Short mmCIF file of C-alpha atoms in Angstrom, two decimals:
data_model
loop_
_atom_site.label_atom_id
_atom_site.label_comp_id
_atom_site.label_asym_id
_atom_site.label_seq_id
_atom_site.Cartn_x
_atom_site.Cartn_y
_atom_site.Cartn_z
CA HIS H 1 -11.63 -4.60 32.98
CA PRO H 2 -13.82 -3.79 35.63
CA LYS H 3 -13.94 0.19 35.93
CA SER H 4 -13.90 0.07 39.46
CA GLN H 5 -10.61 -1.64 38.96
CA PRO H 6 -8.39 0.51 37.08
CA GLN H 7 -5.14 -0.81 37.20
CA ALA H 8 -2.66 -1.06 33.74
CA ASN H 9 -4.48 -3.48 31.33
CA LEU H 10 -1.89 -5.87 29.63
CA ILE H 11 -1.26 -5.66 25.62
CA LEU H 12 0.19 -7.96 23.21
CA PHE H 13 2.12 -6.59 20.67
CA TYR H 14 2.65 -9.27 17.92
CA ILE H 15 5.49 -9.14 16.01
CA ASP H 16 6.84 -10.78 12.58
CA ARG H 17 7.59 -14.44 12.97
CA GLY H 18 5.96 -15.38 15.89
CA GLN H 19 7.91 -13.14 18.48
CA MET H 20 6.04 -11.28 21.07
CA ILE H 21 6.76 -8.51 23.37
CA PHE H 22 4.58 -7.97 26.38
CA ALA H 23 4.20 -4.10 27.71
CA ARG H 24 2.13 -2.51 30.69
CA VAL H 25 0.10 0.40 29.58
CA LEU H 26 -0.16 2.95 32.42
CA PRO H 27 -3.67 3.98 33.39
CA LEU H 28 -2.60 7.29 32.43
CA LEU H 29 -2.99 5.80 28.90
CA ALA H 30 -6.96 5.83 29.82
CA LEU H 31 -6.56 9.70 29.60
CA VAL H 32 -6.30 9.11 25.79
CA GLY H 33 -9.15 7.58 25.16
CA VAL H 34 -7.21 3.88 25.51
CA VAL H 35 -9.75 2.27 27.57
CA TYR H 36 -12.20 -0.58 27.13
CA GLY H 37 -14.69 0.01 24.30
CA GLY H 38 -12.93 3.42 22.97
CA ILE H 39 -13.96 2.87 19.86
CA THR H 40 -17.78 3.57 19.36
CA LEU H 41 -20.05 4.47 16.59
CA GLU H 42 -19.84 8.06 17.62
CA ASN H 43 -16.45 8.28 17.82
CA MET H 44 -15.31 5.87 14.78
CA ASN H 45 -14.67 6.58 11.41
CA GLN H 46 -17.46 8.44 10.06
CA ASN H 47 -16.85 8.30 6.69
CA MET H 48 -17.01 4.65 7.18
CA ARG H 49 -20.48 4.43 8.96
CA ASN H 50 -21.79 6.88 6.37
CA MET H 51 -20.47 4.46 3.33
CA GLU H 52 -23.54 2.83 2.19
CA TYR H 53 -23.56 -0.61 -0.27
CA ALA H 54 -26.93 -1.13 -1.76
CA VAL H 55 -26.36 -4.99 -2.62
CA ARG H 56 -25.01 -5.90 0.32
CA GLY H 57 -26.71 -3.89 2.62
CA LYS H 58 -30.13 -3.98 4.59
CA VAL H 59 -32.10 -5.73 2.52
CA VAL H 60 -29.57 -8.71 2.12
CA ILE H 61 -28.98 -8.44 5.98
CA ALA H 62 -32.84 -9.18 6.50
CA ALA H 63 -32.33 -12.25 3.79
CA ASP H 64 -29.52 -13.57 5.46
CA ALA H 65 -31.20 -13.42 8.67
CA LEU H 66 -34.46 -15.26 7.07
CA SER H 67 -31.95 -17.52 5.24
CA THR H 68 -30.81 -18.76 8.67
CA GLU H 69 -34.02 -19.39 9.97
CA LEU H 70 -35.32 -21.12 7.02
CA LYS H 71 -32.16 -23.57 8.00
CA SER H 72 -32.74 -24.10 11.74
CA GLU H 73 -34.23 -27.32 13.44
CA ASN H 74 -37.88 -25.44 13.61
CA PRO H 75 -37.66 -22.86 10.88
CA PRO H 76 -40.67 -20.38 10.66
CA ASP H 77 -43.78 -20.54 8.98
CA LEU H 78 -43.00 -18.49 6.16
CA PRO H 79 -44.75 -18.62 2.52
CA PHE H 80 -41.52 -19.40 1.31
CA SER H 81 -38.91 -22.13 1.80
CA LYS H 82 -35.75 -20.75 -0.28
CA ILE H 83 -34.27 -17.54 -0.86
CA ILE H 84 -32.82 -16.58 -4.60
CA TYR H 85 -29.79 -13.63 -4.15
CA THR H 86 -30.41 -11.90 -7.16
CA ASN H 87 -29.04 -8.25 -5.66
CA ILE H 88 -25.62 -8.78 -7.12
CA GLY H 89 -23.95 -10.30 -9.43
CA ASN H 90 -23.09 -13.24 -8.48
CA PRO H 91 -23.96 -15.80 -11.58
CA HIS H 92 -22.72 -19.31 -10.39
CA SER H 93 -24.99 -18.96 -7.67
CA VAL H 94 -28.09 -19.01 -9.31
CA GLY H 95 -27.56 -22.11 -11.92
CA GLN H 96 -24.64 -20.79 -14.23
CA LYS H 97 -22.56 -23.57 -14.84
CA PRO H 98 -18.38 -23.03 -14.88
CA LEU H 99 -16.73 -23.35 -17.87
CA THR H 100 -14.89 -26.84 -17.86
CA TRP H 101 -11.39 -26.23 -19.61
CA PRO H 102 -10.92 -23.55 -17.50
CA ARG H 103 -11.53 -25.53 -13.81
CA GLN H 104 -9.06 -28.16 -15.72
CA VAL H 105 -6.23 -25.84 -15.81
CA MET H 106 -6.83 -24.35 -12.26
CA ALA H 107 -6.72 -27.97 -10.70
CA LEU H 108 -3.42 -28.50 -12.76
CA VAL H 109 -1.77 -25.12 -11.71
CA ASP H 110 -2.53 -25.84 -8.05
CA LEU H 111 -1.89 -29.11 -8.10
CA PRO H 112 1.78 -30.32 -7.22
CA LYS H 113 3.53 -31.27 -10.35
CA GLU H 114 4.01 -35.12 -9.56
CA VAL H 115 0.19 -35.20 -8.73
CA GLY H 116 -0.66 -32.92 -11.94
CA VAL H 117 0.99 -32.22 -14.65
CA ASP H 118 4.46 -34.63 -14.48
CA ASN H 119 2.25 -37.80 -13.73
CA PRO H 120 2.83 -40.06 -16.55
CA LYS H 121 -1.02 -40.81 -16.42
CA ILE H 122 -2.28 -37.30 -16.52
CA THR H 123 -3.52 -37.20 -19.90
CA GLU H 124 -6.56 -39.75 -19.18
CA VAL H 125 -7.73 -37.44 -16.84
CA PHE H 126 -7.09 -34.11 -18.37
CA PRO H 127 -6.81 -33.17 -22.02
CA PRO H 128 -3.47 -32.42 -23.54
CA ASP H 129 -4.02 -28.67 -23.74
CA ALA H 130 -5.29 -28.26 -20.49
CA VAL H 131 -1.77 -29.78 -19.07
CA GLU H 132 0.08 -27.73 -21.64
CA ARG H 133 -1.32 -24.67 -20.67
CA ALA H 134 -1.08 -25.42 -16.73
CA ARG H 135 2.56 -26.03 -16.90
CA GLU H 136 2.91 -22.44 -19.01
CA LEU H 137 1.20 -21.05 -16.26
CA GLN H 138 3.33 -22.61 -13.41
CA ALA H 139 6.23 -21.32 -15.27
CA TYR H 140 4.98 -17.83 -15.28
CA THR H 141 5.25 -18.37 -10.74
CA ASN H 142 9.01 -19.80 -11.47
CA GLY H 143 8.20 -22.83 -9.54
CA CYS H 144 6.98 -21.27 -6.40
CA GLY H 145 2.93 -22.50 -7.64
CA THR H 146 -0.13 -20.22 -6.79
CA GLY H 147 0.90 -20.57 -2.98
CA ALA H 148 3.41 -17.74 -3.46
CA TYR H 149 3.34 -13.92 -3.44
CA SER H 150 3.84 -12.85 -6.79
CA HIS H 151 5.15 -9.07 -8.31
CA SER H 152 2.61 -6.82 -6.86
CA GLN H 153 1.20 -6.04 -10.48
CA GLY H 154 1.13 -9.56 -10.93
CA LEU H 155 3.07 -12.23 -12.74
CA LEU H 156 4.84 -10.94 -15.79
CA GLY H 157 3.56 -13.32 -17.81
CA ILE H 158 -0.22 -13.11 -17.56
CA ARG H 159 0.41 -8.98 -18.01
CA GLU H 160 1.96 -10.08 -21.33
CA GLU H 161 -1.20 -12.21 -22.03
CA VAL H 162 -3.52 -8.91 -21.26
CA CYS H 163 -1.89 -6.99 -23.74
CA GLU H 164 -1.67 -9.22 -26.36
CA PHE H 165 -5.46 -9.76 -25.32
CA ILE H 166 -6.33 -5.73 -25.78
CA LYS H 167 -4.22 -5.84 -28.82
CA ASN H 168 -6.70 -8.50 -30.69
CA ARG H 169 -9.36 -6.51 -29.49
CA ASP H 170 -8.68 -2.67 -30.23
CA GLY H 171 -5.51 -2.86 -32.59
CA VAL H 172 -3.33 -0.84 -29.79
CA ASP H 173 -0.19 -2.05 -28.23
CA SER H 174 -0.05 -1.84 -24.62
CA LYS H 175 2.88 -2.54 -22.13
CA PRO H 176 2.79 -5.21 -19.06
CA GLU H 177 4.24 -2.51 -16.86
CA ASP H 178 1.09 -0.43 -16.74
CA ILE H 179 -1.34 -3.61 -16.29
CA PHE H 180 -2.20 -4.22 -12.99
CA LEU H 181 -4.15 -7.62 -12.15
CA THR H 182 -6.52 -7.05 -8.91
CA ASN H 183 -8.55 -8.75 -7.01
CA GLY H 184 -12.09 -8.00 -9.37
CA ALA H 185 -12.16 -4.77 -10.68
CA SER H 186 -13.29 -3.35 -7.72
CA ALA H 187 -9.69 -3.47 -6.01
CA GLY H 188 -8.03 -1.37 -9.25
CA ILE H 189 -11.38 1.10 -8.74
CA GLY H 190 -10.41 1.67 -5.10
CA TYR H 191 -7.06 2.06 -5.97
CA ILE H 192 -7.58 4.88 -8.57
CA LEU H 193 -10.58 6.63 -6.45
CA THR H 194 -7.99 6.55 -3.54
CA SER H 195 -5.26 8.33 -5.61
CA VAL H 196 -7.73 10.85 -6.74
CA VAL H 197 -9.68 11.71 -4.22
CA ARG H 198 -8.20 14.19 -1.46
CA GLY H 199 -11.16 15.42 0.55
CA PRO H 200 -14.53 16.31 0.39
CA GLU H 201 -13.77 19.40 -2.02
CA ASP H 202 -12.86 16.86 -4.81
CA ALA H 203 -15.54 15.33 -6.49
CA VAL H 204 -16.39 12.29 -9.50
CA MET H 205 -19.03 12.38 -11.72
CA ILE H 206 -20.73 9.03 -11.96
CA PRO H 207 -23.60 7.77 -13.84
CA ILE H 208 -27.23 7.87 -12.73
CA PRO H 209 -28.01 4.78 -12.77
CA GLN H 210 -24.98 3.67 -11.45
CA TYR H 211 -22.98 0.33 -9.63
CA PRO H 212 -22.95 1.41 -6.01
CA ILE H 213 -19.51 0.37 -5.98
CA TYR H 214 -17.95 4.13 -6.90
CA SER H 215 -20.78 6.13 -4.34
CA ALA H 216 -19.56 3.59 -1.53
CA THR H 217 -16.14 4.52 -2.02
CA LEU H 218 -16.68 7.54 -2.80
CA SER H 219 -17.92 8.06 0.95
CA LEU H 220 -15.60 5.93 2.40
CA LEU H 221 -12.97 8.51 1.27
CA GLY H 222 -14.99 11.64 1.99
CA GLY H 223 -15.15 12.66 -1.82
CA THR H 224 -18.53 13.96 -3.51
CA GLN H 225 -19.96 12.18 -5.94
CA ILE H 226 -21.69 14.29 -8.76
CA GLY H 227 -24.85 12.83 -10.79
CA TYR H 228 -24.68 13.12 -14.67
CA TYR H 229 -27.74 11.04 -16.21
CA LEU H 230 -28.18 9.14 -18.70
CA ASP H 231 -30.84 9.59 -21.34
CA GLU H 232 -33.31 7.04 -21.13
CA SER H 233 -34.89 8.13 -24.69
CA ALA H 234 -31.30 7.61 -26.30
CA GLY H 235 -31.31 4.15 -24.95
CA TRP H 236 -29.11 5.17 -21.90
CA SER H 237 -26.43 7.02 -23.82
CA SER H 238 -24.66 9.45 -22.66
CA GLN H 239 -25.20 13.12 -23.91
CA MET H 240 -22.27 15.76 -23.87
CA SER H 241 -24.53 18.69 -22.74
CA GLU H 242 -25.72 16.61 -19.81
CA LEU H 243 -21.83 15.95 -18.94
CA GLU H 244 -21.11 19.97 -19.41
CA ARG H 245 -24.00 20.41 -17.21
CA SER H 246 -23.24 18.62 -14.35
CA LEU H 247 -19.80 19.50 -14.46
CA LYS H 248 -20.75 23.33 -14.51
CA ALA H 249 -23.02 22.99 -11.32
CA ALA H 250 -20.40 21.10 -9.68
CA LYS H 251 -17.64 23.97 -10.24
CA LYS H 252 -20.42 26.48 -9.62
CA SER H 253 -21.03 24.72 -6.16
CA GLY H 254 -17.21 24.98 -5.29
CA LYS H 255 -15.76 21.44 -6.08
CA ASN H 256 -13.14 20.24 -8.06
CA VAL H 257 -14.21 17.42 -10.26
CA ARG H 258 -11.08 15.26 -10.89
CA ALA H 259 -12.53 12.43 -12.43
CA LEU H 260 -15.43 10.79 -14.31
CA VAL H 261 -16.68 6.98 -14.19
CA LEU H 262 -17.69 5.68 -17.51
CA ILE H 263 -19.71 2.39 -17.26
CA ASN H 264 -19.67 0.55 -21.42
CA PRO H 265 -21.77 -1.90 -21.41
CA GLY H 266 -23.86 -0.22 -18.75
CA ASN H 267 -24.63 -1.83 -15.48
CA PRO H 268 -27.73 -1.56 -14.48
CA THR H 269 -29.31 -0.01 -18.01
CA GLY H 270 -27.57 -2.37 -20.05
CA GLN H 271 -26.75 0.20 -22.85
CA VAL H 272 -23.95 -0.36 -25.17
CA LEU H 273 -22.39 3.14 -26.47
CA SER H 274 -21.64 3.47 -30.16
CA PRO H 275 -18.03 5.07 -31.05
CA GLU H 276 -18.94 8.24 -31.42
CA ALA H 277 -20.77 8.32 -28.13
CA VAL H 278 -17.27 6.64 -25.91
CA GLN H 279 -15.08 9.29 -27.99
CA ASP H 280 -17.04 12.18 -26.83
CA VAL H 281 -16.59 11.20 -23.69
CA CYS H 282 -12.93 10.48 -23.83
CA LYS H 283 -12.47 14.07 -25.49
CA PHE H 284 -15.07 15.61 -22.77
CA CYS H 285 -12.28 14.30 -20.05
CA LYS H 286 -9.48 15.42 -22.01
CA LYS H 287 -11.08 19.16 -22.53
CA HIS H 288 -11.11 19.21 -18.72
CA GLY H 289 -8.73 17.22 -17.17
CA LEU H 290 -10.72 14.65 -15.49
CA VAL H 291 -9.27 11.01 -15.55
CA LEU H 292 -11.73 8.52 -17.24
CA LEU H 293 -12.61 5.54 -15.14
CA ALA H 294 -13.63 3.09 -17.86
CA ASP H 295 -15.75 -0.20 -16.38
CA GLU H 296 -15.56 -2.52 -18.95
CA VAL H 297 -16.44 -5.66 -17.24
CA TYR H 298 -19.51 -6.63 -19.30
CA GLN H 299 -17.76 -5.98 -22.36
CA GLU H 300 -19.02 -9.60 -23.37
CA ASN H 301 -22.70 -9.11 -22.45
CA VAL H 302 -23.80 -7.22 -25.80
CA TYR H 303 -26.91 -9.11 -26.88
CA HIS H 304 -28.22 -6.37 -29.44
CA PRO H 305 -27.70 -7.99 -33.06
CA THR H 306 -26.34 -4.69 -34.78
CA LYS H 307 -23.99 -3.40 -31.33
CA LYS H 308 -20.53 -3.88 -30.82
CA PHE H 309 -18.60 -3.22 -27.68
CA THR H 310 -15.98 -0.31 -28.40
CA SER H 311 -13.12 0.19 -25.52
CA ALA H 312 -12.13 3.40 -24.26
CA LYS H 313 -8.79 2.88 -25.17
CA LYS H 314 -9.81 2.23 -29.07
CA ALA H 315 -12.08 5.47 -29.23
CA ALA H 316 -9.86 7.58 -27.52
CA PHE H 317 -7.02 5.96 -30.02
CA ASP H 318 -9.56 6.63 -32.76
CA ALA H 319 -10.33 10.20 -31.82
CA GLY H 320 -6.34 10.98 -31.57
CA VAL H 321 -6.18 11.87 -27.90
CA LEU H 322 -4.46 8.38 -26.74
CA GLY H 323 -2.14 9.40 -23.94
CA GLU H 324 -3.14 13.16 -23.74
CA PHE H 325 -5.70 12.53 -20.61
CA GLU H 326 -5.65 10.04 -18.15
CA LEU H 327 -7.72 6.76 -18.73
CA VAL H 328 -7.93 3.42 -16.32
CA SER H 329 -9.83 0.45 -17.94
CA PHE H 330 -11.19 -2.25 -16.08
CA HIS H 331 -12.19 -5.63 -16.86
CA SER H 332 -12.99 -8.55 -14.70
CA THR H 333 -13.67 -12.92 -14.66
CA SER H 334 -16.70 -12.40 -12.63
CA LYS H 335 -19.28 -11.53 -15.68
CA GLY H 336 -19.20 -12.00 -19.36
CA ILE H 337 -19.98 -15.42 -19.76
CA TRP H 338 -17.21 -16.81 -16.88
CA GLY H 339 -19.05 -15.72 -14.06
CA GLU H 340 -15.85 -16.24 -12.31
CA CYS H 341 -16.91 -14.14 -8.83
CA GLY H 342 -15.03 -15.65 -6.05
CA ARG H 343 -11.73 -16.11 -7.55
CA ARG H 344 -11.76 -12.19 -7.89
CA GLY H 345 -9.75 -11.85 -10.87
CA GLY H 346 -8.96 -8.86 -13.24
CA TYR H 347 -7.35 -5.85 -14.31
CA MET H 348 -6.64 -2.47 -15.04
CA GLU H 349 -4.75 -0.88 -17.27
CA LEU H 350 -3.05 2.74 -16.84
CA GLN H 351 -2.71 5.50 -20.14
CA GLY H 352 -1.52 8.77 -19.92
CA PHE H 353 -0.50 8.95 -16.43
CA ASP H 354 2.85 10.47 -15.24
CA ALA H 355 5.03 8.31 -14.25
CA ASP H 356 5.76 9.25 -10.40
CA VAL H 357 2.11 9.03 -9.91
CA ALA H 358 1.56 5.74 -11.31
CA ALA H 359 4.66 5.09 -8.78
CA GLN H 360 2.38 5.79 -6.16
CA ILE H 361 -0.44 3.70 -7.43
CA TYR H 362 2.29 0.66 -7.51
CA LYS H 363 3.04 1.77 -3.87
CA LEU H 364 -0.63 1.50 -3.00
CA ALA H 365 -0.95 -1.71 -4.84
CA SER H 366 2.04 -3.44 -3.24
CA SER H 367 0.88 -2.36 0.45
CA GLY H 368 -1.65 -5.44 -0.23
CA LEU H 369 1.16 -7.21 -1.43
CA CYS H 370 -0.33 -9.08 -4.85
CA SER H 371 -3.96 -9.67 -5.72
CA GLY H 372 -4.94 -13.48 -5.36
CA LEU H 373 -3.19 -16.17 -7.58
CA PRO H 374 -6.11 -18.34 -8.62
CA GLY H 375 -7.40 -14.62 -9.93
CA GLN H 376 -4.55 -13.81 -11.71
CA VAL H 377 -4.78 -17.52 -13.15
CA MET H 378 -8.34 -16.64 -14.15
CA THR H 379 -7.60 -13.96 -15.56
CA SER H 380 -5.05 -15.24 -17.83
CA LEU H 381 -7.27 -18.04 -18.88
CA MET H 382 -10.18 -15.38 -19.33
CA VAL H 383 -7.79 -13.65 -22.32
CA LYS H 384 -5.86 -16.49 -23.48
CA GLY H 385 -8.66 -19.66 -24.07
CA PRO H 386 -7.40 -22.63 -26.35
CA LYS H 387 -6.81 -21.93 -29.62
CA GLU H 388 -8.64 -23.25 -32.92
CA GLY H 389 -7.51 -26.84 -33.67
CA ASP H 390 -6.66 -27.57 -29.59
CA PHE H 391 -7.83 -30.38 -28.27
CA SER H 392 -11.04 -28.65 -25.95
CA TYR H 393 -11.52 -25.84 -28.49
CA GLU H 394 -14.79 -27.22 -29.72
CA SER H 395 -16.11 -28.07 -26.70
CA PHE H 396 -15.19 -24.88 -25.03
CA GLU H 397 -16.77 -22.53 -27.75
CA LYS H 398 -19.58 -24.74 -27.56
CA GLU H 399 -20.17 -23.77 -23.69
CA LYS H 400 -19.05 -20.55 -24.09
CA LYS H 401 -21.89 -20.02 -26.80
CA ASP H 402 -24.46 -22.10 -24.69
CA ILE H 403 -24.07 -19.86 -21.66
CA PHE H 404 -24.19 -16.73 -23.47
CA GLU H 405 -27.93 -17.43 -25.63
CA SER H 406 -28.48 -18.29 -21.96
CA LEU H 407 -27.90 -14.94 -20.60
CA LYS H 408 -29.34 -13.04 -23.88
CA ARG H 409 -32.63 -15.09 -23.87
CA ARG H 410 -33.34 -14.44 -19.97
CA GLY H 411 -32.11 -11.22 -20.35
CA ASP H 412 -35.21 -10.37 -22.34
CA PRO H 413 -38.32 -10.86 -20.01
CA PRO H 414 -37.16 -7.97 -17.93
CA VAL H 415 -36.49 -5.60 -20.18
CA PHE H 416 -40.10 -5.89 -21.47
CA PHE H 417 -41.42 -6.24 -17.71
CA LEU H 418 -40.23 -3.06 -16.93
CA ASP H 419 -40.85 -1.58 -20.32
CA GLU H 420 -44.57 -2.13 -19.93
CA ASN H 421 -44.62 -1.05 -16.14
CA PRO H 422 -42.70 2.44 -15.97
#
């Protein structure tokens, strides 16, 4: 509105179900900042302004601009014609093929039954085990399909499948009420950090090097990042002496350390911690009353012939401390041999949390209603694939093996290069 004409502005308040209420706002409101351009870089949330998320930061923005120019009618004269984005783990964007059986099930789950699972000719197009799996998943939605909201923690049937997956992996029982299906691991990480961080006096211990979602989220929440350094000479393992040093230094500076992040297998370092090393971290968190955030999204990406992934839950169980401190484990459909980043599927499991605190985390999840149903379905397919003897079992396992071997083969050259060029 022209400043020379300070008449009242008209604001529309949109109410649910399309109703609108019109109200005239008196010029007096301009005195409290309700004016055109009322939010600026200087008066916006400075935590948001200061937040940095490197994998989507300035380099990527510049690459997007160049990519747009390259696709224009008059592209600039550059020494390249295409930009390959390797700034973030986005496997399908750089050529990894999706697994066939999960996509077949996804298509059937989304289709109306009369043209999908109940069509008399459906098995002429889709394998029978994909049809049966899709029927099972549709039943989880109580006939509402993937276009309806689910329970805020996710569909119960899928949470029960996650529990079975964890039990098969770790030999330890899980409960569906402790499972939250999330939009990738990222959403769950946000829930927990939001629950933990109250202000700049609160700190979270993060491995260095680290994946930047942790530092970015802490900046947004106004919390403090406390780095603990991984030991390159010991295969990028975490050392108890370094954890104690980092914690002591943080406390000396007046910080209240409330949580610790463990990324295993490591990102970006790729280390696979020994069972003893993970147990030590669990004992450390119990000793100091810290919430442990166990980022385990790369648990399928173990290429070393003698190493095996050990979950924080199994480590805590074997160390005799499971349930004696707060542990949150995260997994995702975005990595591993799946690479289904765009589905935004994943889960987190809470262990050892006070029931009242867990209820508040549920409330936070409820504010987003639920995670996306396609992501929930893909999570189901990740934790429960075709069984041995099923029609698609052999082809599914072959595709998985081929992708794994391809990832393993392509993972070696960068390691050799970096080792030779420190």
